[in-house]
PDB file of N, CA and C in Angstrom:
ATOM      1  N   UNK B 984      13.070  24.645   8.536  1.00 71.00           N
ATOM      2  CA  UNK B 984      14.383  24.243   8.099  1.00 71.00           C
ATOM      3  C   UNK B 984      15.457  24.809   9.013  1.00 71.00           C
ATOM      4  N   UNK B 985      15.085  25.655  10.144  1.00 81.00           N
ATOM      5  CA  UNK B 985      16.119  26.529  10.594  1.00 81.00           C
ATOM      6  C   UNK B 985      16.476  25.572  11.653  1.00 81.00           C
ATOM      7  N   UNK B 986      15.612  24.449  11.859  1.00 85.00           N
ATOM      8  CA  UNK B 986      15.973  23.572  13.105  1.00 85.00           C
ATOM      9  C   UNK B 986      17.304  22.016  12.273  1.00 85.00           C
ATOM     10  N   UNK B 987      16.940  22.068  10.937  1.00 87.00           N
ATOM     11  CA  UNK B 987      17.987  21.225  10.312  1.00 87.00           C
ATOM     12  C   UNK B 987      19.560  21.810  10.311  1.00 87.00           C
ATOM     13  N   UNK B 988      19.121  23.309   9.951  1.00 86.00           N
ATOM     14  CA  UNK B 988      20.606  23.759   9.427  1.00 86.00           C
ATOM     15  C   UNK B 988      21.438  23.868  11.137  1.00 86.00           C
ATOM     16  N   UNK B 989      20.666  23.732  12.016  1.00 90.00           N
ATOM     17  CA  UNK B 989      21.459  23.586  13.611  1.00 90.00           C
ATOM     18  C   UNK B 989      21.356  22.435  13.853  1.00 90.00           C
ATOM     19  N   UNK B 990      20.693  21.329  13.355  1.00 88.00           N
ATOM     20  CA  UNK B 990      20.594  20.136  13.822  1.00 88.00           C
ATOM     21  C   UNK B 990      20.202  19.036  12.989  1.00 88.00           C
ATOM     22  N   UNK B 991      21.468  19.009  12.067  1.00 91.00           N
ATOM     23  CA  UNK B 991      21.052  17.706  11.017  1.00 91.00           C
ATOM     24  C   UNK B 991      20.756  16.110  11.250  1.00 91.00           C
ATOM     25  N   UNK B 992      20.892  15.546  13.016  1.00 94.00           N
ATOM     26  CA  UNK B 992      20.631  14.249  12.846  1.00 94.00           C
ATOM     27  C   UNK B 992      19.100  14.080  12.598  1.00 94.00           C
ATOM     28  N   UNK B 993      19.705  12.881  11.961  1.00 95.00           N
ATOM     29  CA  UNK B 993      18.043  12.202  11.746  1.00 95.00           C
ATOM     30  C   UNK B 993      17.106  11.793  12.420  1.00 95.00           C
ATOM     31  N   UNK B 994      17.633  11.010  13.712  1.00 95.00           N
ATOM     32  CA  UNK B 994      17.424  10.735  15.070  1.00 95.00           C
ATOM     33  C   UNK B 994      16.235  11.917  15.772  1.00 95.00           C
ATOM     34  N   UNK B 995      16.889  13.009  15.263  1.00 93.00           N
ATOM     35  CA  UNK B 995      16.111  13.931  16.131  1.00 93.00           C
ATOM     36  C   UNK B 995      14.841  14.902  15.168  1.00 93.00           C
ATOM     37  N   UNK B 996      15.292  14.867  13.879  1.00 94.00           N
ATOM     38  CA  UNK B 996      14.174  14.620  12.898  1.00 94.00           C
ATOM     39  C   UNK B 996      13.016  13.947  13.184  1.00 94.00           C
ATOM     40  N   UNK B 997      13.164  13.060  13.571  1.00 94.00           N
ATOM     41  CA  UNK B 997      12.199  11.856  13.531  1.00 94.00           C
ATOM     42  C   UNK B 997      11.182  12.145  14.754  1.00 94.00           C
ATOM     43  N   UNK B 998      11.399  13.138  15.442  1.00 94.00           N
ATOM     44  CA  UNK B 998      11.184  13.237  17.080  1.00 94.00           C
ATOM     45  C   UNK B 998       9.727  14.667  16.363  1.00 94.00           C
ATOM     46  N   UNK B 999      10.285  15.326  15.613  1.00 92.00           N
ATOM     47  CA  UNK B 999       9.840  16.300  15.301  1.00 92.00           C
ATOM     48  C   UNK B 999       7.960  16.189  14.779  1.00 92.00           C
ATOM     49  N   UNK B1000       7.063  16.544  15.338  1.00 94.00           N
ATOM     50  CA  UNK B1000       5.763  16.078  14.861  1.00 94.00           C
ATOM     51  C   UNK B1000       5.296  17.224  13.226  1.00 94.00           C
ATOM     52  N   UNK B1001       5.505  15.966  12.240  1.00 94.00           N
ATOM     53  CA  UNK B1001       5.557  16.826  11.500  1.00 94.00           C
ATOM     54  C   UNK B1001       3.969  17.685  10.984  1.00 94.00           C
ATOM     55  N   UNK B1002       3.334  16.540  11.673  1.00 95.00           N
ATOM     56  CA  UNK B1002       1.606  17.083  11.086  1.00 95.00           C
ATOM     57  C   UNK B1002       1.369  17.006  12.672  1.00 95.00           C
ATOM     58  N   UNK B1003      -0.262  17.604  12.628  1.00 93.00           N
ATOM     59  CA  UNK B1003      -0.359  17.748  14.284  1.00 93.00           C
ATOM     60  C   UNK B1003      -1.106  16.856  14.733  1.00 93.00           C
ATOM     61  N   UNK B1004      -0.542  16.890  16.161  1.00 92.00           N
ATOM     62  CA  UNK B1004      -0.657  15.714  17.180  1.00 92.00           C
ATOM     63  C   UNK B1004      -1.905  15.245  17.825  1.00 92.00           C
ATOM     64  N   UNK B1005      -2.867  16.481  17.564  1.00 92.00           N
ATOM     65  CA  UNK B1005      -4.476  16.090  18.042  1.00 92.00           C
ATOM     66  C   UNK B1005      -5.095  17.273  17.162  1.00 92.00           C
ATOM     67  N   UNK B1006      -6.449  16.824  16.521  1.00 87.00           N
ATOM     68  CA  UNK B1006      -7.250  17.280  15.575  1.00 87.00           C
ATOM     69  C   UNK B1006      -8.323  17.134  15.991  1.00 87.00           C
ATOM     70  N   UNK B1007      -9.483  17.768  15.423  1.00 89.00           N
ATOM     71  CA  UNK B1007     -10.894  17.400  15.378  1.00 89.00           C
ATOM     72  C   UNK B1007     -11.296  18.155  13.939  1.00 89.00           C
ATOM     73  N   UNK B1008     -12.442  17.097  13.826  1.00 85.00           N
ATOM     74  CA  UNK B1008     -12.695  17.128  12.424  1.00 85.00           C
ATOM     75  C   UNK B1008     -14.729  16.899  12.039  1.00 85.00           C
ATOM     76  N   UNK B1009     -15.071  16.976  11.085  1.00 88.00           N
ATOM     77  CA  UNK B1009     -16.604  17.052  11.049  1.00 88.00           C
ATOM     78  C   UNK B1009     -16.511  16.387   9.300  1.00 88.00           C
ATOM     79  N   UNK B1010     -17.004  15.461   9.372  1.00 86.00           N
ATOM     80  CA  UNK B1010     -17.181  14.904   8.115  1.00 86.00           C
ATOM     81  C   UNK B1010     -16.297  14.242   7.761  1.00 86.00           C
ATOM     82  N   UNK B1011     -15.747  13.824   6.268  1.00 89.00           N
ATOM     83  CA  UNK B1011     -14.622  13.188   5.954  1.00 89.00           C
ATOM     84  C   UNK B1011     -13.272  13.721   6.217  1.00 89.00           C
ATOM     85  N   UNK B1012     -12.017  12.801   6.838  1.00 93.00           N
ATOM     86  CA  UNK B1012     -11.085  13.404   7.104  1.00 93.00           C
ATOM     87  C   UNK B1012      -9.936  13.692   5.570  1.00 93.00           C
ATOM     88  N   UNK B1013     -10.708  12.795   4.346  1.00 94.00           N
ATOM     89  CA  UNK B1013     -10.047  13.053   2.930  1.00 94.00           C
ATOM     90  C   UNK B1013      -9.314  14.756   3.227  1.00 94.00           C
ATOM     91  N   UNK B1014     -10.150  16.064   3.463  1.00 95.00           N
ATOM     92  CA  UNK B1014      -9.379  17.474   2.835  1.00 95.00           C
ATOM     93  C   UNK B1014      -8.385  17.517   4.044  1.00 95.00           C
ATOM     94  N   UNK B1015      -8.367  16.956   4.972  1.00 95.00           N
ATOM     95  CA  UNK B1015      -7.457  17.266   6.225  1.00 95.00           C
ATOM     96  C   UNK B1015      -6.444  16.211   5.776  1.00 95.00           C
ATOM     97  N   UNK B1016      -6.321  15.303   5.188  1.00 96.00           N
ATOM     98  CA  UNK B1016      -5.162  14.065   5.197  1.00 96.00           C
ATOM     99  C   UNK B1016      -4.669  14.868   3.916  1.00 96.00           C
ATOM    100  N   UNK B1017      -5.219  15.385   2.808  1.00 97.00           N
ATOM    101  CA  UNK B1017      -4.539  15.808   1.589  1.00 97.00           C
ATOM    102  C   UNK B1017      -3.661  17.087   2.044  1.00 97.00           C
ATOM    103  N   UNK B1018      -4.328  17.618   3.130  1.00 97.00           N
ATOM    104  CA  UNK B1018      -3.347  19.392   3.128  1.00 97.00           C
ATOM    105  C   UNK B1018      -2.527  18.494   4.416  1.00 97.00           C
ATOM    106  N   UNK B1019      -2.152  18.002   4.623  1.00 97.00           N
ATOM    107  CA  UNK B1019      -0.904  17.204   5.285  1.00 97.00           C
ATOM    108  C   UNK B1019      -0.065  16.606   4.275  1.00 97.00           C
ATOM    109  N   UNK B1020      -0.791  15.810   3.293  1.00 98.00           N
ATOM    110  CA  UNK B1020       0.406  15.619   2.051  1.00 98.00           C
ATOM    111  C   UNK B1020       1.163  16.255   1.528  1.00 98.00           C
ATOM    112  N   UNK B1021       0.451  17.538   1.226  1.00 98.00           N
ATOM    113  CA  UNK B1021       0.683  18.951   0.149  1.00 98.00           C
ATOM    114  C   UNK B1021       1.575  19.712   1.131  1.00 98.00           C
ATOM    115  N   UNK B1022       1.805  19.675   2.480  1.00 97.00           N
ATOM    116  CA  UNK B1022       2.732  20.313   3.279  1.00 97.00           C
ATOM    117  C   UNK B1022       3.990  19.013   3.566  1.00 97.00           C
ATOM    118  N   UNK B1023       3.626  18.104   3.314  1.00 98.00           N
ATOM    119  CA  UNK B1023       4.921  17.250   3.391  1.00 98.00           C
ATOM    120  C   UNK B1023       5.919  17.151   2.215  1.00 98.00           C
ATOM    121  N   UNK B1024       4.662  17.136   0.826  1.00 98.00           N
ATOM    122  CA  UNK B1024       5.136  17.136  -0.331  1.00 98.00           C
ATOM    123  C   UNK B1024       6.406  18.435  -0.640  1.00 98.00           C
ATOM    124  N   UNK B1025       5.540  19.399   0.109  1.00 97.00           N
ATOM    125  CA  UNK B1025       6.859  20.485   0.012  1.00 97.00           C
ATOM    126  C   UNK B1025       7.865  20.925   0.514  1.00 97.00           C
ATOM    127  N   UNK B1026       7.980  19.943   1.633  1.00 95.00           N
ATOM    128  CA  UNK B1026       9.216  19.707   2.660  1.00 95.00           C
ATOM    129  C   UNK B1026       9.996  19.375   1.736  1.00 95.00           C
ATOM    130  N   UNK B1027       9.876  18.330   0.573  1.00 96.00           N
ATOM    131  CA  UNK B1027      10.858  17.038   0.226  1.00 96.00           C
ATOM    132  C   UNK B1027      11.942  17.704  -0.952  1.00 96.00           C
ATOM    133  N   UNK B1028      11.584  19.442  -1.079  1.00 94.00           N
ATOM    134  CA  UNK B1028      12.486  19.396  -1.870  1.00 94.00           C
ATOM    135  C   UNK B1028      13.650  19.915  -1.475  1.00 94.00           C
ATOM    136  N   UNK B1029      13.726  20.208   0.110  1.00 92.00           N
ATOM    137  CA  UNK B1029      14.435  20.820   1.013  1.00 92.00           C
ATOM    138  C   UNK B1029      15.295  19.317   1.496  1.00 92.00           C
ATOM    139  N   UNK B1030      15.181  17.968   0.901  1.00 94.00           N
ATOM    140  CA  UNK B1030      15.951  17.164   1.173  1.00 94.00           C
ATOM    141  C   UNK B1030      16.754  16.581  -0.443  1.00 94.00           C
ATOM    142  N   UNK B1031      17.799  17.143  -0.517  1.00 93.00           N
ATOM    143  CA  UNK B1031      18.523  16.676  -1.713  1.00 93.00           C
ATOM    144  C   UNK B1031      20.038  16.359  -1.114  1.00 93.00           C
ATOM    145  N   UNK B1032      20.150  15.385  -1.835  1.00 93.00           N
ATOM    146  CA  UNK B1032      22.012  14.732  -1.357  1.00 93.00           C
ATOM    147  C   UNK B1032      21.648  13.732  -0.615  1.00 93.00           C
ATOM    148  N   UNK B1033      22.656  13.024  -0.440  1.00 94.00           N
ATOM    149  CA  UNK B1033      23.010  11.880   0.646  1.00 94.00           C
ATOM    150  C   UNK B1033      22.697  12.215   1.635  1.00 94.00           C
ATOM    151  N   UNK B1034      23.305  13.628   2.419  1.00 93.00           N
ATOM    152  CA  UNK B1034      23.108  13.644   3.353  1.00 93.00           C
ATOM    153  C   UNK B1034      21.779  13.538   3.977  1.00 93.00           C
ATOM    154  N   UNK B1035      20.552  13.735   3.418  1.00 96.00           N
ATOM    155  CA  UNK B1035      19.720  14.152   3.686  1.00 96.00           C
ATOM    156  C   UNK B1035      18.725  12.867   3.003  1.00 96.00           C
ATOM    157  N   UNK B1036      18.979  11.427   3.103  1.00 97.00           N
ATOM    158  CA  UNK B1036      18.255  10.607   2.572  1.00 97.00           C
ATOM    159  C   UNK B1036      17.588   9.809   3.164  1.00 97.00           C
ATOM    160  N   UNK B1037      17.685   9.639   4.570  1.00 97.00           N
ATOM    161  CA  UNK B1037      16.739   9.260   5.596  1.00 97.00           C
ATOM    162  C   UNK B1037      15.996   9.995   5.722  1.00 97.00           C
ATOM    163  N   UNK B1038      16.170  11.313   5.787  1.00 97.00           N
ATOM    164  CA  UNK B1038      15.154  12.426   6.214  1.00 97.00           C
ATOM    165  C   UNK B1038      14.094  12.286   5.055  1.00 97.00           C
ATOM    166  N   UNK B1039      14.283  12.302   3.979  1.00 97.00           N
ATOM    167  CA  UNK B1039      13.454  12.579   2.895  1.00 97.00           C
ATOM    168  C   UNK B1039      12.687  10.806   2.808  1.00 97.00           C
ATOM    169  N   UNK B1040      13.273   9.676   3.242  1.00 97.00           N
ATOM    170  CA  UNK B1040      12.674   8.551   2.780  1.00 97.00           C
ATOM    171  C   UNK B1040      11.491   8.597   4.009  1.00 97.00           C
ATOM    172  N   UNK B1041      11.940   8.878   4.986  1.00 98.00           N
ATOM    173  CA  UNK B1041      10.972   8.997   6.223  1.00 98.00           C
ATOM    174  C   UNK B1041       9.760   9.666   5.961  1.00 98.00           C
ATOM    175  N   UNK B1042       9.563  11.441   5.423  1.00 98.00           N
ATOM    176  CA  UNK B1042       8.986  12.041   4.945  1.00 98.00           C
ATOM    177  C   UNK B1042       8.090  11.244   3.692  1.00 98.00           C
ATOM    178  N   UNK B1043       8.531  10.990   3.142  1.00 98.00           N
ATOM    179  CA  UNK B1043       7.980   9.779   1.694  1.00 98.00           C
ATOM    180  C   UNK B1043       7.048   8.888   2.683  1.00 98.00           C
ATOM    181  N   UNK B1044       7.700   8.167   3.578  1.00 98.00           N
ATOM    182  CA  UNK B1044       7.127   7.239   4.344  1.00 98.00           C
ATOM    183  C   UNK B1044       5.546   8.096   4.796  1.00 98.00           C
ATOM    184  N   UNK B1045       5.781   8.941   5.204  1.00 97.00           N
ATOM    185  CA  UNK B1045       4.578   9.283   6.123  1.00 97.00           C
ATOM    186  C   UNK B1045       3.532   9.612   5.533  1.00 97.00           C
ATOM    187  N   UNK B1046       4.322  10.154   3.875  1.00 98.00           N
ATOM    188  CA  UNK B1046       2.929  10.322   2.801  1.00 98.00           C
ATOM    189  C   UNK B1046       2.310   9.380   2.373  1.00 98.00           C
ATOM    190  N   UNK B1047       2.838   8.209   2.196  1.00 98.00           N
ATOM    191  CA  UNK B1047       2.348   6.968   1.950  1.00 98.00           C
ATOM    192  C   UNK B1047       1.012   6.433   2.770  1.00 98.00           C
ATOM    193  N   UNK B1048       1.312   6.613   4.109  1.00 98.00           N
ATOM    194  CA  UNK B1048       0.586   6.112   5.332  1.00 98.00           C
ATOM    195  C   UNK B1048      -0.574   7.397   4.535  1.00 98.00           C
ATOM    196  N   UNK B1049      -0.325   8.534   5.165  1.00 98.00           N
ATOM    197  CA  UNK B1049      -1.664   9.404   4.672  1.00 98.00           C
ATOM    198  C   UNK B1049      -2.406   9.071   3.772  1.00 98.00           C
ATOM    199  N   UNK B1050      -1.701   8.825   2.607  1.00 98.00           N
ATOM    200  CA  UNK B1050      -2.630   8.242   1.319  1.00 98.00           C
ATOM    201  C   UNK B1050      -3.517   7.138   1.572  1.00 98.00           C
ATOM    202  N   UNK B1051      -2.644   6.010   2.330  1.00 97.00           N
ATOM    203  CA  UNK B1051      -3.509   4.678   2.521  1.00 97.00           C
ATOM    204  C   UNK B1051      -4.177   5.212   3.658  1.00 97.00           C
ATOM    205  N   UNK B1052      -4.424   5.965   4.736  1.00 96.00           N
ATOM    206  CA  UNK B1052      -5.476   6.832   5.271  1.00 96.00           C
ATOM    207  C   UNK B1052      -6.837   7.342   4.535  1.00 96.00           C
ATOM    208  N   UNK B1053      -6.348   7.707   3.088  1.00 97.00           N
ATOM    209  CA  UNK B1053      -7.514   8.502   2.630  1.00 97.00           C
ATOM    210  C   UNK B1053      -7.875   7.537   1.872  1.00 97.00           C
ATOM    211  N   UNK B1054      -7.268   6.483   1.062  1.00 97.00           N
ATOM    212  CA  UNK B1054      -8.431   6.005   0.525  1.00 97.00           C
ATOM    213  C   UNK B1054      -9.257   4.769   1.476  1.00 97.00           C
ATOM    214  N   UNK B1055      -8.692   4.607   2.676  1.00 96.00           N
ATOM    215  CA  UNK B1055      -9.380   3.892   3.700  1.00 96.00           C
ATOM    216  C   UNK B1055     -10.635   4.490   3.775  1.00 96.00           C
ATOM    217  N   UNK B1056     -10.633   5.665   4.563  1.00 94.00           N
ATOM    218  CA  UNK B1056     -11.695   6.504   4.057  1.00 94.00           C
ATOM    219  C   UNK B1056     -12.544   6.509   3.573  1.00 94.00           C
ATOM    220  N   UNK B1057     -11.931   6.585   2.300  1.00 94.00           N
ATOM    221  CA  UNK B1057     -12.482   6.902   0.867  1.00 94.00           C
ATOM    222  C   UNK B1057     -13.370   5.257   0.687  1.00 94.00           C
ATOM    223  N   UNK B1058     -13.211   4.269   0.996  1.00 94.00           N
ATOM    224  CA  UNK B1058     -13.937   2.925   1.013  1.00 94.00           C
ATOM    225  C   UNK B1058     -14.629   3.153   1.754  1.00 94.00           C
ATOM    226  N   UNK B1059     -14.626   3.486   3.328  1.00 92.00           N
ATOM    227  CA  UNK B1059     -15.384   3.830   4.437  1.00 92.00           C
ATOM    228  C   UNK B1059     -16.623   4.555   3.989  1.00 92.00           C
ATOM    229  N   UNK B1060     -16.543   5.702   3.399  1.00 90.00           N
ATOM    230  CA  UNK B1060     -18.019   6.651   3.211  1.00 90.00           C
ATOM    231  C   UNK B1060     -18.364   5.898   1.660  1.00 90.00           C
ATOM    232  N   UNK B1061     -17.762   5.044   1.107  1.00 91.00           N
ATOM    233  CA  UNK B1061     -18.935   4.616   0.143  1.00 91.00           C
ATOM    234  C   UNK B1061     -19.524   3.692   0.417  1.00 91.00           C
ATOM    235  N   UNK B1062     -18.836   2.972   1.557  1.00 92.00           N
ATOM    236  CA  UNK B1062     -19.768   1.646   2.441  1.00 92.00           C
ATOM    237  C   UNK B1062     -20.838   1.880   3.181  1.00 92.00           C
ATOM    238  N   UNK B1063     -20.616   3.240   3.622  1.00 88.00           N
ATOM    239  CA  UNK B1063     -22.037   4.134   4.205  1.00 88.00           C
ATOM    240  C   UNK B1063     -22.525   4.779   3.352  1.00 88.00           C
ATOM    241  N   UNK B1064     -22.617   4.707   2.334  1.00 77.00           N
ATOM    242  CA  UNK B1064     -23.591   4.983   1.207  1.00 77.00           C
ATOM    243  C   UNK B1064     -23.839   6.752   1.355  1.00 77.00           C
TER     244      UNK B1064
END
């Protein structure tokens, strides 16, 4: 947050990688996409007011994508039995 309270555009928010940029992983990526939710989820309460309503819809946005990530997934390993 110390990079908002010096730099509230959104523009440059958006630039910011909020989960990380290269991973490796062994098995299902379900517990790695959920502890990216659960750290976004707790960004969002650090966005209240107007001012701060792109930032927070963006954030919303990206949890969304994760979710439809995991239960992609989540179809994926029951199709492989």
């Amino acid at each position: 947050m110390l990079f908002l309270e010096n730099n509230p555009l959104y523009e440059d928010f958006k630039r910011i990688p909020l989960t990380p940029t290269s991973w490796s992983w062994v098995g299902s990526t379900v517990p790695m996409y959920s502890a990216w939710i659960e750290f976004l989820e707790s960004l969002l309460s650090s966005f209240i007011g107007l001012k701060w309503i792109k930032h927070k819809k963006y954030i919303e946005t990206q949890i969304g994508y994760l979710k439809e990530e995991i239960e992609s997934e989540q179809i994926d390993e029951i199709l492989r039995g």
